[in-house]
Short mmCIF file of C-alpha atoms and ligand atoms in Angstrom, two decimals:
data_model
loop_
_atom_site.label_atom_id
_atom_site.label_comp_id
_atom_site.label_asym_id
_atom_site.label_seq_id
_atom_site.Cartn_x
_atom_site.Cartn_y
_atom_site.Cartn_z
CA MET A 1 -13.41 0.80 14.86
CA THR A 2 -14.83 0.23 18.30
CA MET A 3 -11.62 -1.18 19.70
CA PHE A 4 -10.48 1.82 21.75
CA ILE A 5 -13.56 2.10 23.94
CA GLN A 6 -11.29 2.30 26.99
CA GLY A 7 -9.82 5.48 25.54
CA HIS A 8 -7.21 6.68 23.06
CA GLN A 9 -4.46 7.43 25.53
CA TYR A 10 -2.02 4.71 26.56
CA ILE A 11 -0.35 5.71 29.81
CA ASN A 12 1.63 3.58 32.25
CA GLY A 13 0.53 0.30 30.69
CA SER A 14 -3.22 1.03 30.42
CA TYR A 15 -5.73 2.77 28.23
CA LEU A 16 -7.29 5.97 29.47
CA VAL A 17 -10.00 8.25 28.09
CA GLY A 18 -8.34 11.58 27.37
CA SER A 19 -9.94 14.49 29.17
CA GLY A 20 -9.64 16.77 26.13
CA GLU A 21 -12.49 17.23 23.66
CA SER A 22 -13.29 14.24 21.38
CA VAL A 23 -12.99 14.63 17.62
CA PRO A 24 -14.54 12.39 14.96
CA ARG A 25 -12.19 10.30 12.79
CA VAL A 26 -13.26 9.54 9.25
CA ASN A 27 -12.36 6.48 7.17
CA PRO A 28 -10.64 8.22 4.24
CA ALA A 29 -11.49 5.45 1.78
CA THR A 30 -15.24 5.74 2.35
CA GLY A 31 -15.72 9.24 3.74
CA ALA A 32 -17.79 7.69 6.56
CA LYS A 33 -17.27 8.53 10.22
CA ALA A 34 -15.27 5.74 11.89
CA GLU A 35 -15.08 6.66 15.57
CA ASP A 36 -14.82 9.48 18.09
CA VAL A 37 -11.27 10.00 19.30
CA ASP A 38 -10.76 11.43 22.76
CA GLN A 39 -7.87 13.89 22.89
CA ALA A 40 -5.27 14.23 25.62
CA SER A 41 -5.42 17.21 27.94
CA LEU A 42 -2.40 18.78 29.59
CA GLU A 43 -3.27 16.77 32.73
CA ASP A 44 -3.06 13.56 30.67
CA LEU A 45 0.26 14.74 29.31
CA GLU A 46 1.53 15.20 32.85
CA LEU A 47 0.47 11.63 33.73
CA ALA A 48 2.27 10.24 30.66
CA VAL A 49 5.51 12.13 31.27
CA GLN A 50 5.49 11.19 34.96
CA ALA A 51 4.93 7.52 34.02
CA ALA A 52 7.84 7.60 31.58
CA SER A 53 10.03 9.35 34.12
CA ALA A 54 9.16 6.82 36.84
CA ALA A 55 9.89 3.89 34.51
CA PHE A 56 13.27 5.27 33.43
CA PRO A 57 15.58 4.27 36.33
CA ALA A 58 14.68 0.57 36.28
CA TRP A 59 14.48 0.30 32.47
CA SER A 60 17.78 2.08 31.90
CA ARG A 61 19.52 -0.12 34.48
CA LEU A 62 18.53 -3.38 32.78
CA THR A 63 21.39 -5.09 31.03
CA PRO A 64 21.41 -4.82 27.23
CA GLY A 65 20.66 -8.54 27.16
CA GLU A 66 17.57 -8.07 29.33
CA ARG A 67 16.24 -5.24 27.15
CA SER A 68 16.96 -7.35 24.09
CA GLY A 69 14.97 -10.22 25.62
CA HIS A 70 11.98 -7.91 26.05
CA LEU A 71 12.21 -6.78 22.42
CA LEU A 72 12.42 -10.34 21.11
CA LYS A 73 9.20 -11.20 22.97
CA PHE A 74 7.66 -7.97 21.66
CA ALA A 75 8.42 -9.02 18.06
CA LEU A 76 6.67 -12.36 18.61
CA ALA A 77 3.65 -10.66 20.17
CA LEU A 78 3.40 -8.24 17.23
CA ALA A 79 3.60 -11.16 14.79
CA ALA A 80 0.74 -12.88 16.64
CA ARG A 81 -1.45 -9.80 16.06
CA ALA A 82 -0.13 -8.95 12.58
CA GLY A 83 -3.49 -9.25 10.83
CA GLU A 84 -5.23 -6.94 13.28
CA LEU A 85 -2.42 -4.36 13.03
CA ALA A 86 -2.59 -4.41 9.23
CA ASP A 87 -6.37 -4.02 9.19
CA VAL A 88 -6.30 -1.06 11.57
CA GLU A 89 -3.49 0.54 9.54
CA THR A 90 -5.60 0.32 6.39
CA ALA A 91 -8.78 1.53 8.10
CA GLN A 92 -7.11 4.67 9.42
CA THR A 93 -4.97 5.62 6.40
CA GLY A 94 -6.83 4.28 3.35
CA LYS A 95 -3.72 2.44 2.15
CA THR A 96 -4.20 -0.99 0.58
CA VAL A 97 -4.32 -4.11 2.72
CA ARG A 98 -1.61 -5.41 0.39
CA MET A 99 0.70 -2.64 1.65
CA SER A 100 -0.31 -2.95 5.28
CA HIS A 101 0.07 -6.74 5.35
CA ASN A 102 3.19 -7.05 3.20
CA PHE A 103 5.12 -3.89 4.01
CA ASP A 104 4.05 -1.94 7.10
CA VAL A 105 3.58 -4.79 9.55
CA PRO A 106 6.49 -7.05 8.50
CA GLY A 107 8.75 -3.97 8.28
CA THR A 108 7.82 -3.05 11.84
CA ILE A 109 8.44 -6.56 13.17
CA ASP A 110 11.80 -6.68 11.40
CA ASN A 111 12.70 -3.37 13.03
CA VAL A 112 11.87 -4.75 16.48
CA ASN A 113 14.01 -7.81 15.82
CA PHE A 114 16.85 -5.62 14.53
CA PHE A 115 16.83 -3.45 17.66
CA ALA A 116 16.66 -6.53 19.87
CA GLY A 117 20.05 -7.45 18.39
CA ALA A 118 21.42 -3.92 18.18
CA ALA A 119 20.59 -3.29 21.87
CA ARG A 120 23.39 -5.72 22.73
CA ASN A 121 25.91 -4.09 20.45
CA ILE A 122 25.98 -0.38 21.25
CA GLN A 123 29.47 0.76 20.30
CA GLY A 124 32.05 3.18 21.61
CA LEU A 125 35.82 3.65 21.33
CA ALA A 126 37.87 0.91 22.95
CA ALA A 127 39.42 1.94 26.28
CA GLY A 128 42.85 3.51 25.80
CA ASP A 129 45.65 5.13 27.77
CA TYR A 130 45.65 8.50 26.02
CA ALA A 131 47.16 10.72 28.74
CA GLY A 132 49.70 8.34 30.26
CA ASN A 133 49.15 6.70 33.64
CA SER A 134 45.41 6.79 33.12
CA THR A 135 42.82 4.89 31.15
CA SER A 136 39.96 6.54 29.30
CA MET A 137 36.78 4.74 28.43
CA ILE A 138 33.41 5.55 26.96
CA ARG A 139 30.08 5.01 28.67
CA ARG A 140 27.04 5.29 26.46
CA GLU A 141 24.09 6.18 28.64
CA ALA A 142 20.40 6.55 28.06
CA ILE A 143 19.21 10.15 28.04
CA GLY A 144 15.91 9.89 29.95
CA VAL A 145 12.37 10.59 28.78
CA VAL A 146 12.14 11.08 25.01
CA GLY A 147 9.17 13.02 23.60
CA SER A 148 8.48 11.65 20.12
CA ILE A 149 6.14 13.13 17.54
CA ALA A 150 5.13 11.18 14.42
CA PRO A 151 3.25 11.81 11.15
CA TRP A 152 0.28 10.02 9.60
CA ASN A 153 1.73 8.42 6.47
CA TYR A 154 3.13 5.20 7.98
CA PRO A 155 1.69 5.41 11.49
CA LEU A 156 2.84 1.97 12.66
CA GLN A 157 6.31 2.13 11.14
CA MET A 158 6.81 5.69 12.34
CA ALA A 159 5.87 4.62 15.88
CA ALA A 160 8.43 1.82 15.59
CA TRP A 161 11.16 4.05 14.16
CA LYS A 162 10.66 6.61 16.93
CA VAL A 163 10.27 4.23 19.86
CA LEU A 164 12.63 1.30 19.18
CA PRO A 165 16.11 2.86 19.15
CA ALA A 166 15.09 5.00 22.11
CA ILE A 167 13.99 2.11 24.32
CA ALA A 168 16.68 -0.29 23.07
CA ALA A 169 19.21 2.24 24.41
CA GLY A 170 17.41 2.40 27.78
CA ASN A 171 15.25 5.52 27.40
CA THR A 172 11.53 5.71 28.01
CA VAL A 173 9.14 7.36 25.57
CA VAL A 174 6.02 9.47 25.32
CA LEU A 175 4.91 9.17 21.70
CA LYS A 176 2.42 11.56 20.11
CA PRO A 177 1.23 10.01 16.85
CA SER A 178 -0.68 12.07 14.35
CA GLU A 179 -4.11 12.76 15.78
CA ILE A 180 -5.71 11.49 12.57
CA THR A 181 -4.04 8.04 12.67
CA PRO A 182 -3.64 6.99 16.30
CA GLY A 183 -4.84 3.36 16.09
CA THR A 184 -1.73 1.30 15.37
CA SER A 185 0.50 3.39 17.65
CA LEU A 186 -1.87 2.55 20.50
CA LEU A 187 -1.89 -1.14 19.57
CA PHE A 188 1.93 -1.03 19.37
CA ALA A 189 2.11 0.19 22.97
CA GLU A 190 -0.58 -2.24 24.15
CA ILE A 191 1.22 -5.20 22.57
CA ALA A 192 4.49 -4.07 24.17
CA THR A 193 2.83 -4.31 27.59
CA GLU A 194 1.31 -7.68 26.68
CA ALA A 195 4.84 -8.88 25.79
CA GLY A 196 6.18 -7.85 29.19
CA ILE A 197 7.77 -4.45 28.51
CA PRO A 198 7.26 -2.63 31.81
CA ALA A 199 4.47 -0.09 32.21
CA GLY A 200 5.60 3.46 31.52
CA VAL A 201 8.36 2.56 29.05
CA ILE A 202 6.10 3.32 26.05
CA ASN A 203 3.26 5.83 26.52
CA VAL A 204 1.07 7.16 23.73
CA LEU A 205 -0.76 10.49 23.86
CA VAL A 206 -3.27 11.34 21.17
CA GLY A 207 -3.98 14.99 20.60
CA PRO A 208 -3.30 18.04 18.46
CA GLY A 209 0.23 19.17 17.71
CA ARG A 210 -0.35 22.75 18.76
CA THR A 211 -1.39 21.87 22.29
CA VAL A 212 -0.25 18.37 23.25
CA GLY A 213 2.78 18.31 20.88
CA GLU A 214 4.10 21.67 22.00
CA ALA A 215 3.56 20.93 25.69
CA LEU A 216 5.36 17.60 25.27
CA ILE A 217 8.39 19.28 23.69
CA ARG A 218 8.50 21.96 26.38
CA HIS A 219 7.96 19.64 29.36
CA PRO A 220 10.94 19.97 31.71
CA LEU A 221 11.15 16.19 32.33
CA VAL A 222 11.40 15.50 28.60
CA GLN A 223 15.13 15.38 27.86
CA MET A 224 14.98 14.98 24.10
CA CYS A 225 12.53 15.63 21.24
CA SER A 226 12.43 13.31 18.30
CA PHE A 227 10.23 14.57 15.48
CA THR A 228 9.18 13.15 12.12
CA GLY A 229 6.94 15.33 9.99
CA SER A 230 6.92 18.37 7.75
CA THR A 231 9.85 20.74 7.47
CA SER A 232 7.83 23.74 8.65
CA VAL A 233 6.64 22.05 11.87
CA GLY A 234 10.11 20.54 12.35
CA ARG A 235 11.67 24.01 12.37
CA HIS A 236 9.12 25.12 14.96
CA VAL A 237 9.92 22.04 17.07
CA MET A 238 13.59 22.95 16.89
CA SER A 239 12.91 26.49 18.04
CA MET A 240 10.86 25.21 21.00
CA ALA A 241 13.59 22.71 21.94
CA ALA A 242 16.12 25.54 21.75
CA GLU A 243 14.29 27.42 24.52
CA SER A 244 15.84 25.03 27.03
CA GLY A 245 18.72 23.73 24.92
CA LYS A 246 17.06 20.33 24.55
CA ARG A 247 18.44 17.69 22.23
CA VAL A 248 16.43 17.36 19.04
CA HIS A 249 16.28 14.87 16.18
CA LEU A 250 14.42 15.88 13.01
CA GLU A 251 13.25 13.67 10.14
CA LEU A 252 11.52 16.08 7.76
CA GLY A 253 10.09 16.43 4.29
CA GLY A 254 11.53 15.22 1.01
CA LYS A 255 11.32 15.84 -2.72
CA ALA A 256 13.33 12.95 -4.10
CA PRO A 257 14.90 13.30 -7.56
CA PHE A 258 15.00 10.31 -9.91
CA ILE A 259 17.69 10.69 -12.60
CA VAL A 260 17.44 8.61 -15.76
CA PHE A 261 20.78 8.90 -17.57
CA LYS A 262 21.12 8.31 -21.32
CA ASP A 263 22.47 4.76 -20.85
CA ALA A 264 19.77 3.62 -18.38
CA ASP A 265 17.56 0.58 -18.85
CA VAL A 266 14.46 2.64 -19.63
CA GLU A 267 12.02 -0.21 -19.05
CA ALA A 268 13.45 -0.82 -15.55
CA ALA A 269 13.50 2.91 -14.83
CA ALA A 270 9.85 3.28 -15.88
CA HIS A 271 8.73 0.44 -13.61
CA GLY A 272 10.89 1.86 -10.81
CA ALA A 273 9.41 5.32 -11.27
CA VAL A 274 5.81 4.13 -11.13
CA ALA A 275 6.36 2.04 -7.99
CA ALA A 276 8.45 4.75 -6.30
CA SER A 277 6.05 7.60 -7.04
CA THR A 278 2.82 5.79 -6.14
CA ILE A 279 3.94 3.80 -3.09
CA ASN A 280 1.60 4.58 -0.20
CA ALA A 281 -0.31 6.79 -2.69
CA GLY A 282 2.81 8.94 -2.94
CA GLN A 283 2.57 9.83 0.76
CA ASP A 284 6.13 8.75 1.38
CA CYS A 285 8.89 11.18 2.26
CA THR A 286 11.32 9.30 -0.02
CA ALA A 287 8.88 8.84 -2.94
CA ALA A 288 10.20 9.67 -6.40
CA THR A 289 8.77 13.08 -7.24
CA ARG A 290 11.08 14.67 -9.83
CA ALA A 291 12.23 12.52 -12.76
CA TYR A 292 15.13 14.14 -14.66
CA VAL A 293 15.36 12.19 -17.89
CA HIS A 294 17.98 12.50 -20.65
CA SER A 295 16.31 14.13 -23.66
CA SER A 296 17.19 11.16 -25.93
CA VAL A 297 14.98 8.81 -23.85
CA PHE A 298 12.50 11.34 -22.44
CA ASP A 299 9.55 10.49 -24.74
CA LYS A 300 10.09 6.75 -24.41
CA PHE A 301 10.29 6.97 -20.60
CA THR A 302 7.30 9.26 -20.12
CA ALA A 303 5.10 7.26 -22.51
CA ARG A 304 5.94 4.05 -20.65
CA VAL A 305 5.39 5.61 -17.20
CA ALA A 306 2.04 7.07 -18.27
CA GLY A 307 1.01 3.71 -19.76
CA LEU A 308 1.92 1.82 -16.58
CA MET A 309 0.19 4.40 -14.37
CA ASN A 310 -2.97 4.03 -16.42
CA THR A 311 -3.03 0.29 -15.68
CA MET A 312 -3.09 0.85 -11.92
CA VAL A 313 -6.23 -0.12 -10.04
CA VAL A 314 -7.25 2.68 -7.68
CA GLY A 315 -10.09 2.15 -5.25
CA ASN A 316 -11.25 0.02 -2.33
CA PRO A 317 -8.09 -0.64 -0.28
CA LEU A 318 -9.60 -3.82 1.18
CA LEU A 319 -9.54 -5.60 -2.19
CA GLU A 320 -6.40 -7.62 -2.87
CA ASP A 321 -6.33 -6.48 -6.52
CA THR A 322 -6.25 -2.76 -5.66
CA ASP A 323 -2.88 -1.11 -6.28
CA MET A 324 -3.57 2.23 -4.67
CA GLY A 325 -6.10 3.09 -1.98
CA SER A 326 -7.13 6.55 -0.90
CA LEU A 327 -5.06 9.44 0.38
CA VAL A 328 -5.20 10.03 4.11
CA SER A 329 -8.01 12.61 4.11
CA GLU A 330 -10.26 14.68 1.89
CA ASN A 331 -8.32 17.80 2.95
CA HIS A 332 -5.09 16.27 1.80
CA ARG A 333 -6.64 15.08 -1.49
CA SER A 334 -7.78 18.66 -2.17
CA LYS A 335 -4.27 19.96 -1.47
CA VAL A 336 -2.74 17.46 -3.93
CA ALA A 337 -5.41 18.17 -6.56
CA SER A 338 -4.99 21.93 -6.29
CA MET A 339 -1.19 21.68 -6.74
CA VAL A 340 -1.76 19.67 -9.92
CA GLU A 341 -4.44 22.12 -11.13
CA ARG A 342 -2.11 25.08 -10.58
CA ALA A 343 0.68 23.33 -12.51
CA VAL A 344 -1.64 22.62 -15.44
CA ALA A 345 -3.01 26.18 -15.34
CA SER A 346 0.53 27.50 -15.66
CA GLY A 347 1.31 25.45 -18.78
CA ALA A 348 2.21 21.91 -17.64
CA THR A 349 0.45 18.82 -19.03
CA ALA A 350 -0.83 15.73 -17.21
CA LEU A 351 0.19 12.73 -19.35
CA ALA A 352 -1.57 10.43 -16.88
CA GLY A 353 -4.02 11.02 -14.05
CA GLY A 354 -4.47 14.53 -12.74
CA LEU A 355 -7.96 13.63 -11.62
CA ALA A 356 -9.83 12.07 -8.76
CA PRO A 357 -11.79 8.97 -9.83
CA GLU A 358 -15.58 9.01 -9.40
CA LEU A 359 -15.52 7.37 -5.98
CA PRO A 360 -16.56 8.50 -2.52
CA GLY A 361 -13.40 8.88 -0.45
CA ALA A 362 -10.10 10.69 -0.83
CA PHE A 363 -8.85 9.09 -4.06
CA PHE A 364 -6.49 10.54 -6.65
CA ARG A 365 -5.18 8.81 -9.78
CA PRO A 366 -1.43 8.24 -10.30
CA THR A 367 -0.32 11.34 -12.16
CA LEU A 368 2.55 12.18 -14.51
CA ILE A 369 3.22 15.84 -15.24
CA VAL A 370 5.48 17.15 -18.01
CA GLY A 371 6.25 20.68 -19.15
CA ALA A 372 6.63 22.20 -15.66
CA ALA A 373 9.46 24.65 -15.00
CA GLN A 374 12.25 23.72 -12.58
CA ASP A 375 11.40 26.70 -10.37
CA SER A 376 7.64 25.98 -10.31
CA GLU A 377 5.71 24.97 -7.19
CA ILE A 378 5.10 21.41 -8.40
CA VAL A 379 8.85 20.80 -8.86
CA GLN A 380 10.06 22.61 -5.75
CA GLU A 381 7.48 21.83 -3.05
CA GLU A 382 6.42 18.62 -1.39
CA ILE A 383 3.12 17.34 -2.83
CA PHE A 384 2.89 14.12 -0.79
CA GLY A 385 0.59 12.50 -3.32
CA PRO A 386 0.93 10.10 -6.29
CA VAL A 387 2.37 12.74 -8.60
CA LEU A 388 5.60 12.45 -10.60
CA VAL A 389 6.93 15.41 -12.58
CA ALA A 390 9.30 14.59 -15.48
CA LEU A 391 11.78 17.12 -16.89
CA PRO A 392 14.36 16.58 -19.67
CA PHE A 393 18.10 17.30 -19.35
CA GLU A 394 21.05 17.32 -21.75
CA THR A 395 24.25 16.82 -19.77
CA ASP A 396 25.23 14.76 -16.72
CA ASP A 397 26.33 17.92 -14.90
CA GLU A 398 22.93 19.48 -15.53
CA ALA A 399 21.10 16.40 -14.19
CA ILE A 400 23.00 16.42 -10.92
CA ALA A 401 22.63 20.17 -10.52
CA LEU A 402 18.85 19.94 -11.08
CA ALA A 403 18.59 17.02 -8.64
CA ASN A 404 20.26 19.16 -5.97
CA ASP A 405 18.17 22.22 -6.77
CA THR A 406 15.55 22.07 -4.00
CA PRO A 407 15.87 22.77 -0.28
CA PHE A 408 15.31 19.06 0.48
CA GLY A 409 17.85 16.24 0.72
CA LEU A 410 16.26 13.06 2.00
CA ALA A 411 16.57 10.49 -0.80
CA ALA A 412 17.37 10.22 -4.51
CA SER A 413 18.02 7.68 -7.22
CA ALA A 414 20.10 7.46 -10.37
CA TRP A 415 19.50 5.00 -13.20
CA THR A 416 22.48 4.15 -15.37
CA SER A 417 24.57 1.23 -16.66
CA SER A 418 27.80 3.17 -16.13
CA VAL A 419 29.75 2.48 -12.93
CA THR A 420 31.40 5.86 -13.26
CA LEU A 421 28.10 7.73 -13.46
CA ALA A 422 26.65 5.66 -10.64
CA MET A 423 29.58 6.48 -8.38
CA ARG A 424 29.44 10.14 -9.40
CA ALA A 425 25.73 10.37 -8.61
CA ALA A 426 26.26 8.64 -5.26
CA ALA A 427 28.96 11.15 -4.35
CA GLU A 428 27.42 14.36 -5.69
CA ILE A 429 23.72 14.10 -4.89
CA GLU A 430 23.01 15.82 -1.60
CA ALA A 431 20.72 13.34 0.16
CA GLY A 432 20.75 10.93 3.08
CA CYS A 433 20.13 7.98 0.74
CA VAL A 434 21.07 7.48 -2.92
CA TRP A 435 19.76 4.41 -4.69
CA ILE A 436 21.35 3.21 -7.94
CA ASN A 437 19.00 1.44 -10.37
CA GLU A 438 16.48 1.19 -7.53
CA HIS A 439 14.27 3.54 -5.54
CA ILE A 440 12.48 2.93 -2.20
CA PRO A 441 13.92 -0.20 -0.52
CA ILE A 442 14.97 0.46 3.05
CA VAL A 443 16.47 -1.99 5.50
CA SER A 444 16.61 -1.96 9.28
CA GLU A 445 20.43 -2.22 9.22
CA MET A 446 20.90 1.03 7.27
CA PRO A 447 20.30 4.61 8.47
CA HIS A 448 17.46 6.82 7.29
CA GLY A 449 17.97 10.54 7.62
CA GLY A 450 18.17 13.81 5.77
CA TYR A 451 20.53 16.45 4.44
CA LYS A 452 19.65 20.14 4.15
CA SER A 453 15.99 20.97 5.00
CA SER A 454 15.14 17.28 5.35
CA GLY A 455 16.52 17.30 8.88
CA PHE A 456 19.38 15.67 10.75
CA GLY A 457 20.04 12.54 12.73
CA ASN A 458 19.08 9.04 11.71
CA ASP A 459 16.27 6.58 12.25
CA MET A 460 16.88 2.84 12.01
CA SER A 461 20.29 1.13 12.10
CA SER A 462 22.85 1.36 14.89
CA TYR A 463 23.52 4.96 13.83
CA SER A 464 20.25 5.91 15.53
CA PHE A 465 21.94 5.27 18.89
CA GLU A 466 23.94 8.45 18.22
CA GLU A 467 20.67 10.34 18.76
CA TYR A 468 19.37 8.39 21.74
CA THR A 469 22.46 8.10 23.95
CA ASN A 470 24.72 10.44 25.84
CA ILE A 471 28.40 9.69 25.50
CA LYS A 472 30.37 10.00 28.69
CA HIS A 473 34.16 10.02 28.98
CA VAL A 474 35.40 8.26 32.12
CA LEU A 475 39.09 8.63 32.98
CA ILE A 476 40.64 6.43 35.65
CA SER A 477 44.06 7.38 36.94
CA HIS A 478 46.58 4.70 37.74
CA ASP A 479 49.26 7.21 38.70
CA THR A 480 50.01 6.68 42.39
CA ALA A 481 52.01 9.91 42.82
CA ALA A 482 50.40 12.49 45.09
CA HIS A 483 51.48 15.33 42.77
CA LYS A 484 51.04 14.44 39.12
CA ASP A 485 53.41 15.82 36.47
CA TRP A 486 50.71 17.68 34.55
CA GLN A 487 49.79 19.61 37.71
CA ASP A 488 53.12 21.46 37.41
CA THR A 489 51.48 23.55 34.69
CA VAL A 490 49.05 24.81 37.30
CA PHE A 491 51.13 24.81 40.45
CA LYS A 492 54.69 23.59 40.92
CA HIS A 493 55.46 20.92 43.43
CA ARG A 494 57.54 22.65 46.12
CA ALA A 495 58.96 21.27 49.31
CA ASP A 496 56.52 21.89 52.21
P1 LIG F 501 3.08 17.45 10.21
O1 LIG F 501 4.38 18.16 10.35
O2 LIG F 501 1.88 18.26 9.90
O3 LIG F 501 2.73 16.68 11.56
C1 LIG F 501 3.62 15.74 12.11
C2 LIG F 501 3.31 15.61 13.60
O4 LIG F 501 3.59 16.86 14.22
C3 LIG F 501 1.85 15.27 13.93
O5 LIG F 501 1.83 14.36 15.00
C4 LIG F 501 1.30 16.61 14.34
O6 LIG F 501 0.22 16.52 15.25
C5 LIG F 501 2.50 17.24 15.03
N1 LIG F 501 2.47 18.70 15.10
C6 LIG F 501 1.84 19.56 14.27
N2 LIG F 501 2.03 20.83 14.70
C7 LIG F 501 2.80 20.76 15.80
C8 LIG F 501 3.34 21.73 16.69
N3 LIG F 501 3.11 23.03 16.54
N4 LIG F 501 4.09 21.29 17.72
C9 LIG F 501 4.34 19.98 17.89
N5 LIG F 501 3.85 19.01 17.09
C10 LIG F 501 3.10 19.39 16.05
O7 LIG F 501 3.32 16.29 9.15
P2 LIG F 501 2.24 15.26 8.58
O8 LIG F 501 1.37 16.02 7.63
O9 LIG F 501 1.64 14.49 9.69
O10 LIG F 501 3.19 14.24 7.77
C11 LIG F 501 3.68 14.48 6.50
C12 LIG F 501 5.09 15.07 6.57
O11 LIG F 501 5.95 14.17 7.26
C13 LIG F 501 5.70 15.22 5.21
O12 LIG F 501 6.36 16.46 5.15
C14 LIG F 501 6.71 14.09 5.12
O13 LIG F 501 7.77 14.29 4.24
C15 LIG F 501 7.16 14.00 6.53
N6 LIG F 501 7.75 12.69 6.81
C16 LIG F 501 9.12 12.60 6.94
C17 LIG F 501 9.71 11.36 7.18
C18 LIG F 501 11.20 11.22 7.33
O14 LIG F 501 11.64 10.17 7.76
N7 LIG F 501 11.99 12.23 7.00
C19 LIG F 501 8.90 10.23 7.30
C20 LIG F 501 7.53 10.35 7.16
C21 LIG F 501 6.96 11.60 6.93
#
């Protein structure tokens, strides 16, 4: 990609060459060097935060209708450059063009359109006379400059999820995408400017987490940190935000269970499991990772899943027929492969996959593991690759207990034809999203967030405004008396 020759920092409505050291970026599907990426220095960070801070007063004072108008134009401008966005997304991540064109880009545009509407409908309690002779009302106010940090798995959608609710509510943003996938976040900001969103409202800084990310979180003008990424880094972000008592929103790792009850449609569950465990090459925080399958249908389910996985075409992400492209990097492929190797070495079996195909690039076959123990690494820890582990269970209680038996709580699914079991699973599984007879679909109208070590707060939906607004109570007295009755508790009214 030679498109960012003006630099990989987007500050105050323009590109800038970062004054940090450049690092090479590799196309993960070919292993070839793609471009040199300039990194932000702390001076660049200062420029970005100052730009966001300067843009805040005017942007936050726009009416909701005016901000909505900007977002509607932004959605149209993104749609006009959809093909380019999808191509860059594939080039930087190795995901298939089918995914980029049909999922990442349309999902992002839908999110912009959703927040254009939601911006005009930010809710609070109706005004009420709660204390007698006075009226209380709620003001929802923008917080200020939001420092957002995003991961590499869905770079465009993560940029959208971080930026949109923040700016729809009147905040301004400095976004730090993952340093290995900066391209579509930069285009996102550029297209926002092209659509008329004022300079400084969306700024993008590209650089390492340890320097640029940490300095962004600690910057005194940054009022809130919004982080999506791994649980370990998320905890560190929280500790840094705590140094100054800063508001923090964390969307962290996942290890989604996938329960197949005895009465499930096994054919539907098998198709669901393959799609949900291999989407985005398994680099999806909600991907199905642990299938708990009733022992009476375990062999049928695993044989079908392995068979379907073996039909998947893995390879060149630019070909329309390819089902799964590469993982995001060779480093990450090695991490996934070594987790699978350790599981097999300790007694588990790969019924499908378990190997990298003979291709240059960071590829790994869809993999189904059986025979792993519930307390083993491959069942308990996030793999973030196309690997599903299946374990049998006997009773419904056991299935739900096993599903809840990891530190994570982001998403889960239950497959059953019983309304009672479906309702029980929905109530008892500890996760921010429970699908019934489905796994993966997300919609802009519904929240996305975690329980337990998967974080707190929500992306998407109007619930995200809870993160990105301050709530102010305003009380207006309409008591004309000079000495109000309640003041007697403090000092009695006496004749002068
Ligand atoms: P990561 O935690 O390594 O990095 C995420 C971001 O944090 C990157 O931009 C990185 O540069 C930055 N970072 C790293 N160290 C930092 C530090 N010390 N201070 C500040 N910033 C720092 O995660 P990743 O490998 O990029 O992404 C994969 C992870 O993201 C997985 O755990 C996945 O589950 C999670 N994820 C969660 C969601 C969700 O919505 N819950 C969505 C997508 C991905």
